[in-house]
Short mmCIF file of N, CA and C in Angstrom, two decimals:
data_model
loop_
_atom_site.label_atom_id
_atom_site.label_comp_id
_atom_site.label_asym_id
_atom_site.label_seq_id
_atom_site.Cartn_x
_atom_site.Cartn_y
_atom_site.Cartn_z
N UNK T 29 125.98 59.48 -4.69
CA UNK T 29 124.42 61.39 -4.88
C UNK T 29 125.27 62.28 -3.81
N UNK T 30 125.12 63.12 -4.04
CA UNK T 30 124.88 64.33 -3.24
C UNK T 30 123.66 64.14 -2.15
N UNK T 31 124.37 64.67 -1.55
CA UNK T 31 122.64 65.00 -0.01
C UNK T 31 121.60 65.50 -0.79
N UNK T 32 121.53 66.58 -0.91
CA UNK T 32 120.90 68.08 -1.53
C UNK T 32 119.84 66.64 -3.00
N UNK T 33 120.68 66.77 -3.14
CA UNK T 33 120.23 65.62 -4.41
C UNK T 33 119.03 63.77 -4.41
N UNK T 34 119.89 63.91 -3.29
CA UNK T 34 118.88 63.16 -3.02
C UNK T 34 117.42 63.51 -1.65
N UNK T 35 117.85 64.52 -1.03
CA UNK T 35 116.95 64.79 -0.25
C UNK T 35 115.76 65.68 -1.27
N UNK T 36 116.05 65.80 -2.45
CA UNK T 36 115.02 65.90 -3.73
C UNK T 36 114.57 65.27 -3.84
N UNK T 37 114.82 64.23 -4.38
CA UNK T 37 114.72 62.76 -4.38
C UNK T 37 113.56 62.18 -3.56
N UNK T 38 113.96 62.31 -2.78
CA UNK T 38 113.03 61.86 -0.99
C UNK T 38 111.70 61.85 -1.73
N UNK T 39 112.40 63.68 -1.42
CA UNK T 39 110.85 64.99 -1.10
C UNK T 39 109.88 64.37 -1.98
N UNK T 40 110.06 64.07 -3.56
CA UNK T 40 109.77 64.17 -4.63
C UNK T 40 108.83 62.84 -4.66
N UNK T 41 109.33 61.84 -4.09
CA UNK T 41 108.99 60.39 -3.45
C UNK T 41 108.02 60.56 -3.12
N UNK T 42 107.83 60.97 -2.32
CA UNK T 42 106.96 61.02 -0.87
C UNK T 42 105.66 62.15 -1.55
N UNK T 43 106.04 62.89 -1.87
CA UNK T 43 104.85 63.65 -2.11
C UNK T 43 104.62 63.12 -4.21
N UNK T 44 104.77 61.94 -4.47
CA UNK T 44 104.33 61.30 -6.08
C UNK T 44 103.45 60.11 -4.91
N UNK T 45 103.74 60.39 -3.87
CA UNK T 45 103.22 59.11 -3.75
C UNK T 45 102.09 59.31 -2.56
N UNK T 46 101.96 60.30 -1.69
CA UNK T 46 100.87 61.18 -1.05
C UNK T 46 100.52 61.43 -2.49
N UNK T 47 100.30 62.01 -3.27
CA UNK T 47 99.29 62.09 -4.25
C UNK T 47 98.76 60.75 -4.53
N UNK T 48 99.05 59.93 -5.29
CA UNK T 48 98.31 58.38 -5.61
C UNK T 48 97.67 57.87 -4.59
N UNK T 49 97.81 58.36 -3.29
CA UNK T 49 97.42 57.50 -2.30
C UNK T 49 95.59 58.78 -2.11
N UNK T 50 96.37 59.70 -2.73
CA UNK T 50 95.20 61.16 -1.68
C UNK T 50 94.08 60.72 -3.54
N UNK T 51 94.54 60.49 -4.28
CA UNK T 51 93.71 60.68 -4.99
C UNK T 51 92.75 58.79 -5.02
N UNK T 52 93.29 58.38 -5.60
CA UNK T 52 92.65 56.47 -4.67
C UNK T 52 91.50 56.87 -3.58
N UNK T 53 91.80 58.06 -2.13
CA UNK T 53 90.56 58.34 -1.68
C UNK T 53 89.44 58.52 -2.37
N UNK T 54 89.54 60.04 -2.92
CA UNK T 54 88.62 60.14 -3.81
C UNK T 54 87.47 59.88 -3.95
N UNK T 55 86.09 59.91 -3.93
CA UNK T 55 84.69 59.85 -4.44
C UNK T 55 84.59 58.80 -5.03
N UNK T 56 83.83 58.22 -5.38
CA UNK T 56 83.49 58.10 -7.08
C UNK T 56 82.38 58.72 -7.26
N UNK T 57 81.47 59.52 -7.93
CA UNK T 57 81.01 59.94 -8.15
C UNK T 57 79.37 58.92 -8.91
N UNK T 58 79.96 58.41 -9.61
CA UNK T 58 78.57 57.66 -9.75
C UNK T 58 78.62 56.08 -8.93
N UNK T 59 79.52 56.01 -8.14
CA UNK T 59 79.14 54.26 -7.57
C UNK T 59 77.63 54.48 -6.60
N UNK T 60 77.56 53.59 -5.92
CA UNK T 60 76.11 53.43 -5.20
C UNK T 60 76.10 54.47 -4.19
N UNK T 61 74.84 54.78 -3.54
CA UNK T 61 74.83 56.05 -2.72
C UNK T 61 73.81 54.28 -1.28
N UNK T 62 74.96 54.23 -1.00
CA UNK T 62 74.28 53.36 0.22
C UNK T 62 72.28 53.52 1.35
N UNK T 63 72.47 52.64 0.93
CA UNK T 63 70.72 52.60 0.78
C UNK T 63 70.20 51.49 1.21
N UNK T 64 68.60 51.87 2.29
CA UNK T 64 68.09 50.35 2.32
C UNK T 64 67.38 49.07 1.39
N UNK T 65 67.55 49.77 0.11
CA UNK T 65 67.35 49.25 -1.12
C UNK T 65 68.06 49.23 -2.09
N UNK T 66 69.54 49.34 -1.60
CA UNK T 66 70.62 48.88 -2.26
C UNK T 66 71.21 47.13 -2.87
N UNK T 67 70.77 46.46 -1.62
CA UNK T 67 70.76 45.00 -1.85
C UNK T 67 69.86 44.41 -3.14
N UNK T 68 68.58 45.32 -3.13
CA UNK T 68 67.27 44.13 -4.29
C UNK T 68 68.08 45.35 -5.75
N UNK T 69 68.20 46.23 -5.40
CA UNK T 69 69.87 46.63 -6.79
C UNK T 69 70.75 46.26 -7.48
N UNK T 70 71.56 46.03 -6.48
CA UNK T 70 71.91 44.75 -7.11
C UNK T 70 71.61 43.45 -7.63
N UNK T 71 71.77 43.04 -6.75
CA UNK T 71 70.24 41.24 -6.97
C UNK T 71 69.57 41.83 -8.58
N UNK T 72 68.93 42.74 -8.94
CA UNK T 72 68.86 43.15 -9.53
C UNK T 72 69.46 43.25 -11.26
N UNK T 73 70.92 43.94 -10.87
CA UNK T 73 71.27 43.73 -11.52
C UNK T 73 72.44 42.96 -11.81
N UNK T 74 72.78 42.79 -10.77
CA UNK T 74 73.46 40.82 -11.09
C UNK T 74 72.42 39.92 -12.25
N UNK T 75 70.98 40.25 -12.33
CA UNK T 75 69.91 39.17 -13.48
C UNK T 75 70.19 39.58 -14.34
N UNK T 76 70.49 40.83 -14.27
CA UNK T 76 70.19 41.63 -15.61
C UNK T 76 69.27 42.54 -16.30
N UNK T 77 68.51 43.49 -15.35
CA UNK T 77 68.16 44.10 -14.97
C UNK T 77 67.89 45.63 -15.00
N UNK T 78 67.28 46.26 -16.10
CA UNK T 78 68.26 47.47 -15.51
C UNK T 78 67.22 48.37 -14.28
N UNK T 79 68.16 49.64 -14.28
CA UNK T 79 67.73 49.49 -12.66
C UNK T 79 68.26 51.32 -12.21
N UNK T 80 67.00 51.54 -12.33
CA UNK T 80 66.57 53.95 -12.16
C UNK T 80 66.15 53.53 -11.62
N UNK T 81 66.09 55.14 -10.66
CA UNK T 81 65.47 55.89 -9.69
C UNK T 81 64.19 56.60 -10.18
N UNK T 82 63.33 55.85 -9.42
CA UNK T 82 61.89 56.34 -9.60
C UNK T 82 61.59 58.04 -8.95
N UNK T 83 61.32 58.20 -9.43
CA UNK T 83 60.79 59.40 -9.92
C UNK T 83 59.96 60.06 -8.20
N UNK T 84 60.47 60.84 -7.58
CA UNK T 84 59.64 61.60 -6.30
C UNK T 84 58.86 61.83 -6.93
N UNK T 85 57.38 62.59 -6.20
CA UNK T 85 56.28 62.67 -6.01
C UNK T 85 56.32 64.29 -5.49
N UNK T 86 55.87 65.06 -5.73
CA UNK T 86 56.16 66.14 -5.49
C UNK T 86 55.00 66.16 -3.92
N UNK T 87 55.10 66.73 -3.31
CA UNK T 87 53.63 66.48 -2.20
C UNK T 87 52.25 67.75 -2.34
N UNK T 88 51.21 68.18 -2.74
CA UNK T 88 50.27 68.86 -3.63
C UNK T 88 50.45 69.96 -2.17
N UNK T 89 50.04 70.84 -2.80
CA UNK T 89 50.39 72.42 -1.86
C UNK T 89 48.36 72.21 -1.85
N UNK T 90 48.62 73.87 -0.88
CA UNK T 90 47.51 73.85 -0.52
C UNK T 90 46.24 74.20 -1.59
N UNK T 91 46.73 74.69 -2.42
CA UNK T 91 46.19 75.55 -3.77
C UNK T 91 45.50 74.25 -4.28
N UNK T 92 46.57 73.19 -4.62
CA UNK T 92 46.46 72.07 -4.98
C UNK T 92 45.02 70.77 -4.74
N UNK T 93 44.91 71.24 -3.63
CA UNK T 93 44.39 70.88 -2.00
C UNK T 93 42.84 71.18 -1.77
N UNK T 94 41.76 70.75 -2.02
CA UNK T 94 39.99 71.08 -1.26
C UNK T 94 39.78 71.63 -0.16
N UNK T 95 39.27 71.64 0.49
CA UNK T 95 38.47 71.92 1.66
C UNK T 95 38.40 71.29 2.45
N UNK T 96 37.64 69.18 1.91
CA UNK T 96 37.62 68.30 2.72
C UNK T 96 39.28 67.57 2.75
N UNK T 97 40.06 67.68 1.67
CA UNK T 97 41.14 67.40 2.01
C UNK T 97 42.12 68.37 3.00
N UNK T 98 41.78 69.74 2.96
CA UNK T 98 42.02 70.70 3.94
C UNK T 98 42.03 70.21 5.42
N UNK T 99 41.51 70.61 5.66
CA UNK T 99 40.09 70.36 7.24
C UNK T 99 40.78 68.93 7.64
N UNK T 100 40.59 68.07 6.79
CA UNK T 100 40.65 66.50 7.53
C UNK T 100 40.93 65.85 8.49
N UNK T 101 40.24 65.40 9.85
CA UNK T 101 40.70 65.31 10.50
C UNK T 101 40.79 66.69 11.51
N UNK T 102 39.88 66.71 11.31
CA UNK T 102 39.32 67.92 12.79
C UNK T 102 39.26 68.28 13.82
N UNK T 103 38.78 67.97 15.28
CA UNK T 103 37.77 67.87 15.46
C UNK T 103 36.60 69.15 15.62
N UNK T 104 35.29 67.61 15.20
CA UNK T 104 34.03 68.38 15.21
C UNK T 104 34.24 69.74 15.09
N UNK T 105 34.07 70.24 16.50
CA UNK T 105 33.75 71.12 17.19
C UNK T 105 34.86 72.35 16.44
N UNK T 106 35.62 71.78 16.25
CA UNK T 106 36.86 73.59 15.42
C UNK T 106 35.95 73.42 13.77
N UNK T 107 35.81 72.29 12.79
CA UNK T 107 36.07 71.70 12.02
C UNK T 107 34.69 72.65 12.03
N UNK T 108 33.57 72.69 12.85
CA UNK T 108 32.53 73.34 11.95
C UNK T 108 32.23 74.76 12.58
N UNK T 109 33.21 75.28 13.30
CA UNK T 109 33.47 77.01 13.42
C UNK T 109 34.94 77.89 12.45
N UNK T 110 35.36 76.50 11.06
CA UNK T 110 36.45 77.31 10.26
C UNK T 110 34.91 78.32 9.62
N UNK T 111 33.99 77.63 9.38
CA UNK T 111 33.58 78.51 8.79
C UNK T 111 33.39 80.36 8.90
N UNK T 112 33.32 80.88 10.67
CA UNK T 112 32.83 81.97 10.67
C UNK T 112 34.34 82.12 10.95
N UNK T 113 35.78 81.11 10.19
CA UNK T 113 36.91 82.11 11.84
C UNK T 113 36.67 83.33 10.40
N UNK T 114 38.05 84.15 12.07
CA UNK T 114 38.84 85.04 11.53
C UNK T 114 40.11 85.59 11.85
N UNK T 115 41.18 85.47 11.00
CA UNK T 115 42.27 85.49 10.62
C UNK T 115 43.44 86.45 11.33
N UNK T 116 41.89 87.95 11.68
CA UNK T 116 42.46 89.16 12.46
C UNK T 116 42.20 88.98 13.62
N UNK T 117 41.76 88.07 14.72
CA UNK T 117 41.56 87.80 15.66
C UNK T 117 42.42 86.54 16.31
N UNK T 118 43.06 85.81 14.98
CA UNK T 118 43.85 84.57 15.98
C UNK T 118 45.21 85.80 15.41
N UNK T 119 45.44 87.00 14.84
CA UNK T 119 46.84 88.12 14.53
C UNK T 119 46.82 88.38 16.88
N UNK T 120 45.79 88.64 16.79
CA UNK T 120 45.37 89.51 18.29
C UNK T 120 45.48 88.03 19.22
N UNK T 121 44.98 87.27 18.80
CA UNK T 121 45.80 86.30 19.80
C UNK T 121 46.51 85.70 19.61
N UNK T 122 47.38 85.84 18.68
CA UNK T 122 49.30 85.69 19.22
C UNK T 122 49.51 86.46 19.32
N UNK T 123 49.49 87.64 19.12
CA UNK T 123 50.22 89.16 19.93
C UNK T 123 49.75 88.26 21.63
N UNK T 124 48.62 87.99 22.24
CA UNK T 124 48.40 87.94 23.41
C UNK T 124 49.08 86.82 24.28
N UNK T 125 49.22 86.01 23.38
CA UNK T 125 49.40 84.63 23.79
C UNK T 125 50.96 84.43 23.74
N UNK T 126 51.66 85.62 23.46
CA UNK T 126 53.45 85.26 22.94
C UNK T 126 54.00 85.02 21.97
N UNK T 127 52.58 84.37 21.07
CA UNK T 127 53.37 83.81 19.83
C UNK T 127 54.67 83.98 19.50
N UNK T 128 53.97 85.65 19.24
CA UNK T 128 55.95 86.16 18.70
C UNK T 128 56.99 86.06 19.51
N UNK T 129 57.06 85.29 20.73
CA UNK T 129 58.57 85.08 20.71
C UNK T 129 58.99 83.95 20.60
N UNK T 130 58.73 84.07 19.93
CA UNK T 130 59.10 81.99 19.16
C UNK T 130 58.96 82.03 18.31
N UNK T 131 57.78 82.39 17.04
CA UNK T 131 57.36 82.11 16.13
C UNK T 131 57.13 83.97 14.92
N UNK T 132 58.31 83.29 13.95
CA UNK T 132 58.69 84.81 12.84
C UNK T 132 58.07 84.64 12.19
N UNK T 133 56.26 86.26 11.21
CA UNK T 133 56.92 85.41 10.03
C UNK T 133 57.92 86.03 8.53
N UNK T 134 58.60 86.54 9.68
CA UNK T 134 59.95 86.31 8.66
C UNK T 134 61.31 84.99 8.54
N UNK T 135 61.47 84.67 7.83
CA UNK T 135 61.95 83.27 7.50
C UNK T 135 63.15 83.50 7.24
N UNK T 136 63.93 84.88 7.66
CA UNK T 136 65.22 84.97 7.77
C UNK T 136 66.16 85.25 9.59
N UNK T 137 64.25 85.71 9.93
CA UNK T 137 64.73 85.60 11.67
C UNK T 137 64.87 83.50 12.28
N UNK T 138 65.44 84.02 12.81
CA UNK T 138 66.54 82.16 13.66
C UNK T 138 65.20 82.60 15.63
N UNK T 139 64.59 82.16 15.29
CA UNK T 139 63.97 82.19 16.64
C UNK T 139 62.88 80.51 17.15
N UNK T 140 63.10 80.76 18.41
CA UNK T 140 63.28 79.06 18.83
C UNK T 140 62.28 78.03 18.04
N UNK T 141 61.12 78.25 17.61
CA UNK T 141 59.84 77.99 17.08
C UNK T 141 60.27 78.40 15.97
N UNK T 142 59.69 76.81 14.77
CA UNK T 142 59.86 76.80 13.32
C UNK T 142 59.23 78.79 12.99
N UNK T 143 59.63 78.78 11.59
CA UNK T 143 58.63 80.41 11.65
C UNK T 143 57.25 79.88 11.20
N UNK T 144 56.83 81.49 11.23
CA UNK T 144 55.42 80.90 10.62
C UNK T 144 55.27 81.37 8.70
N UNK T 145 56.46 81.77 7.65
CA UNK T 145 56.01 82.50 6.87
C UNK T 145 56.51 81.13 5.87
N UNK T 146 54.89 81.38 5.36
CA UNK T 146 54.57 79.61 4.17
C UNK T 146 54.79 78.46 5.20
N UNK T 147 54.37 78.79 6.09
CA UNK T 147 53.54 77.83 7.12
C UNK T 147 52.48 76.77 6.65
N UNK T 148 51.35 77.57 6.15
CA UNK T 148 51.18 77.35 4.95
C UNK T 148 50.36 75.49 4.42
N UNK T 149 52.01 75.65 3.00
CA UNK T 149 51.98 74.92 2.21
C UNK T 149 53.16 74.26 3.32
N UNK T 150 54.03 74.24 4.07
CA UNK T 150 54.92 73.52 4.74
C UNK T 150 53.92 72.79 5.64
N UNK T 151 52.90 73.16 5.93
CA UNK T 151 51.53 71.89 6.63
C UNK T 151 51.10 70.70 6.28
N UNK T 152 51.64 70.56 5.17
CA UNK T 152 51.62 69.38 3.69
C UNK T 152 52.02 68.63 4.10
N UNK T 153 52.96 68.87 3.96
CA UNK T 153 54.20 67.92 4.21
C UNK T 153 54.22 67.56 5.20
N UNK T 154 54.05 68.38 6.43
CA UNK T 154 54.56 68.16 7.63
C UNK T 154 52.89 67.15 8.42
N UNK T 155 52.22 67.37 7.69
CA UNK T 155 51.32 66.44 8.01
C UNK T 155 51.64 65.03 7.69
N UNK T 156 52.41 64.93 6.34
CA UNK T 156 52.21 63.45 6.06
C UNK T 156 53.95 62.87 7.34
N UNK T 157 54.16 63.85 7.07
CA UNK T 157 55.27 63.32 8.68
C UNK T 157 54.58 63.10 9.63
N UNK T 158 54.13 63.85 9.81
CA UNK T 158 52.86 64.09 11.13
C UNK T 158 52.17 62.19 10.75
N UNK T 159 51.64 62.13 10.30
CA UNK T 159 50.57 61.08 10.66
C UNK T 159 49.32 61.79 10.62
N UNK T 160 49.64 63.04 10.06
CA UNK T 160 47.49 63.86 10.17
C UNK T 160 47.13 63.65 9.14
N UNK T 161 45.32 63.52 9.31
CA UNK T 161 44.68 63.37 7.66
C UNK T 161 45.07 64.54 7.69
N UNK T 162 45.08 65.70 7.00
CA UNK T 162 45.09 66.93 6.68
C UNK T 162 46.61 68.18 7.48
N UNK T 163 47.14 69.67 6.35
CA UNK T 163 47.62 70.01 7.23
C UNK T 163 46.51 70.69 8.18
N UNK T 164 45.80 71.28 8.22
CA UNK T 164 44.68 72.07 9.67
C UNK T 164 44.80 71.12 10.78
N UNK T 165 44.73 69.32 10.40
CA UNK T 165 44.35 69.00 11.77
C UNK T 165 46.46 68.84 12.03
N UNK T 166 47.21 68.92 11.50
CA UNK T 166 48.68 69.43 11.74
C UNK T 166 48.60 70.01 13.13
N UNK T 167 48.10 71.66 11.99
CA UNK T 167 48.31 73.22 12.91
C UNK T 167 47.08 72.65 14.39
N UNK T 168 46.20 72.36 14.32
CA UNK T 168 45.26 72.08 15.57
C UNK T 168 45.74 71.08 16.65
N UNK T 169 46.87 70.08 15.88
CA UNK T 169 47.70 69.71 16.48
C UNK T 169 49.41 70.23 17.34
N UNK T 170 49.76 70.82 16.66
CA UNK T 170 50.63 72.00 16.76
C UNK T 170 50.00 72.39 17.86
N UNK T 171 48.73 72.58 17.90
CA UNK T 171 48.37 74.43 18.67
C UNK T 171 47.96 73.49 19.98
N UNK T 172 47.59 72.13 19.95
CA UNK T 172 46.93 71.15 21.47
C UNK T 172 47.59 70.52 22.30
N UNK T 173 48.69 69.62 21.05
CA UNK T 173 49.90 69.07 21.26
C UNK T 173 50.71 69.66 20.66
N UNK T 174 51.67 69.80 20.80
CA UNK T 174 53.25 70.53 20.48
C UNK T 174 54.36 69.48 20.33
N UNK T 175 54.18 68.73 21.54
CA UNK T 175 55.07 67.41 21.33
C UNK T 175 54.58 66.86 20.86
N UNK T 176 53.87 66.73 20.01
CA UNK T 176 53.66 64.74 19.14
C UNK T 176 54.13 65.89 18.58
N UNK T 177 54.89 66.28 17.40
CA UNK T 177 55.52 65.80 16.75
C UNK T 177 56.00 67.42 16.24
N UNK T 178 57.89 66.60 16.16
CA UNK T 178 58.55 68.87 16.74
C UNK T 178 58.70 68.71 15.56
N UNK T 179 59.17 69.94 15.22
CA UNK T 179 59.62 69.74 12.97
C UNK T 179 61.71 70.14 13.68
N UNK T 180 62.27 69.05 12.85
CA UNK T 180 63.35 68.49 12.98
C UNK T 180 64.33 69.98 13.47
N UNK T 181 64.99 69.80 14.44
CA UNK T 181 66.01 70.65 14.51
C UNK T 181 65.38 71.92 15.97
N UNK T 182 64.76 71.36 16.14
CA UNK T 182 63.95 73.08 17.58
C UNK T 182 63.75 71.54 18.65
N UNK T 183 63.75 72.14 19.01
CA UNK T 183 63.91 71.50 20.92
C UNK T 183 61.98 71.49 20.96
N UNK T 184 61.67 70.34 21.81
CA UNK T 184 60.20 69.36 22.28
C UNK T 184 60.64 70.95 23.85
N UNK T 185 59.03 70.80 24.24
CA UNK T 185 58.64 71.19 25.14
C UNK T 185 59.39 72.34 25.81
N UNK T 186 59.01 73.97 24.22
CA UNK T 186 59.71 74.64 24.79
C UNK T 186 58.15 75.37 24.39
N UNK T 187 57.26 74.99 24.20
CA UNK T 187 55.81 75.52 23.73
C UNK T 187 54.55 75.39 24.48
N UNK T 188 53.83 76.06 25.70
CA UNK T 188 52.66 75.60 26.45
C UNK T 188 52.72 74.66 25.77
N UNK T 189 51.81 74.17 26.77
CA UNK T 189 51.26 72.47 25.99
C UNK T 189 49.37 72.68 26.75
N UNK T 190 49.05 74.23 27.30
CA UNK T 190 48.16 73.76 27.37
C UNK T 190 46.68 75.18 27.04
N UNK T 191 47.49 74.97 25.45
CA UNK T 191 47.10 76.50 25.10
C UNK T 191 45.08 75.66 23.72
N UNK T 192 45.27 73.84 24.02
CA UNK T 192 43.96 72.75 23.93
C UNK T 192 43.27 73.13 25.26
N UNK T 193 43.52 74.03 26.07
CA UNK T 193 42.48 74.06 27.16
C UNK T 193 42.62 75.38 27.31
N UNK T 194 43.21 76.32 27.37
CA UNK T 194 43.39 77.89 26.94
C UNK T 194 42.48 79.12 26.70
N UNK T 195 41.96 77.80 24.65
CA UNK T 195 41.70 78.67 24.29
C UNK T 195 40.71 77.86 23.56
N UNK T 196 39.33 78.79 23.03
CA UNK T 196 38.12 78.12 22.84
C UNK T 196 38.02 77.64 21.68
N UNK T 197 37.48 76.50 20.68
CA UNK T 197 37.80 75.84 19.40
C UNK T 197 37.62 76.54 18.80
N UNK T 198 37.03 78.26 18.32
CA UNK T 198 36.98 79.02 17.45
C UNK T 198 37.67 80.22 18.09
N UNK T 199 39.15 79.93 18.31
CA UNK T 199 40.31 80.61 18.66
C UNK T 199 40.78 80.00 17.88
N UNK T 200 40.92 78.55 18.09
CA UNK T 200 41.49 77.61 17.42
C UNK T 200 41.03 78.11 16.33
N UNK T 201 40.18 77.87 15.46
CA UNK T 201 39.92 78.02 14.20
C UNK T 201 40.61 79.09 13.80
N UNK T 202 40.21 80.18 14.51
CA UNK T 202 40.52 81.30 14.09
C UNK T 202 42.29 81.29 13.86
N UNK T 203 42.83 80.35 14.64
CA UNK T 203 44.38 80.32 14.31
C UNK T 203 45.19 79.29 13.36
N UNK T 204 44.16 78.21 12.50
CA UNK T 204 44.27 77.92 11.95
C UNK T 204 44.21 77.68 10.29
N UNK T 205 43.07 78.33 10.22
CA UNK T 205 42.95 80.19 9.22
C UNK T 205 44.13 80.44 8.78
N UNK T 206 44.83 81.41 10.05
CA UNK T 206 45.30 82.22 9.75
C UNK T 206 46.60 82.01 9.81
N UNK T 207 47.42 80.15 10.13
CA UNK T 207 48.18 79.93 9.66
C UNK T 207 48.26 79.41 8.45
N UNK T 208 47.13 79.18 8.16
CA UNK T 208 46.93 78.03 6.31
C UNK T 208 47.22 79.41 5.62
N UNK T 209 47.25 80.45 5.51
CA UNK T 209 47.55 81.52 5.13
C UNK T 209 48.37 82.04 4.52
N UNK T 210 48.73 81.33 5.18
CA UNK T 210 50.85 82.04 5.37
C UNK T 210 51.33 81.26 4.42
N UNK T 211 51.40 80.99 2.55
CA UNK T 211 51.81 80.45 2.29
C UNK T 211 53.37 80.74 1.54
N UNK T 212 53.98 79.86 0.63
CA UNK T 212 54.56 80.36 -0.53
C UNK T 212 56.03 80.34 0.03
N UNK T 213 55.93 81.09 1.47
CA UNK T 213 57.48 81.54 1.51
C UNK T 213 58.77 80.45 2.19
#
């Protein structure tokens, strides 16, 4: 065989081997995903049981919750001030305390703190993650002890730790009602 034919055959054989190797490395879309329950799933399958994924229950939105559920876990003094809460005053508080420097009502704007757009509905999910009794308690804790639960992908220690001492119970109630009004974005 001439040298040109040999090099073409070598190149072709190498390409075929490479294709076979790469095809063997592709993921199997039907394979089980590794999870803490994988062992139990495999045991159940070996025993002949049919295994299916349970539907994930969607968390409620604020609109689906009662006032008792929303405001559960608030300190008594703040809970008492909720009835007289003034969202317009909360907007002024947010302005004078520099909250807009880290939080935005525009979900497309990246800032050091999480967006306030839709925070009312997100507070339901975050309250569950933080172990708070309700979304208002989550927001209360976010204001008075901001490092107790830090939203994933945001840094701790940025928000002032002093708002619990600087703001009155009524101010905090105003902020809670204002933030809970930010829904659905």
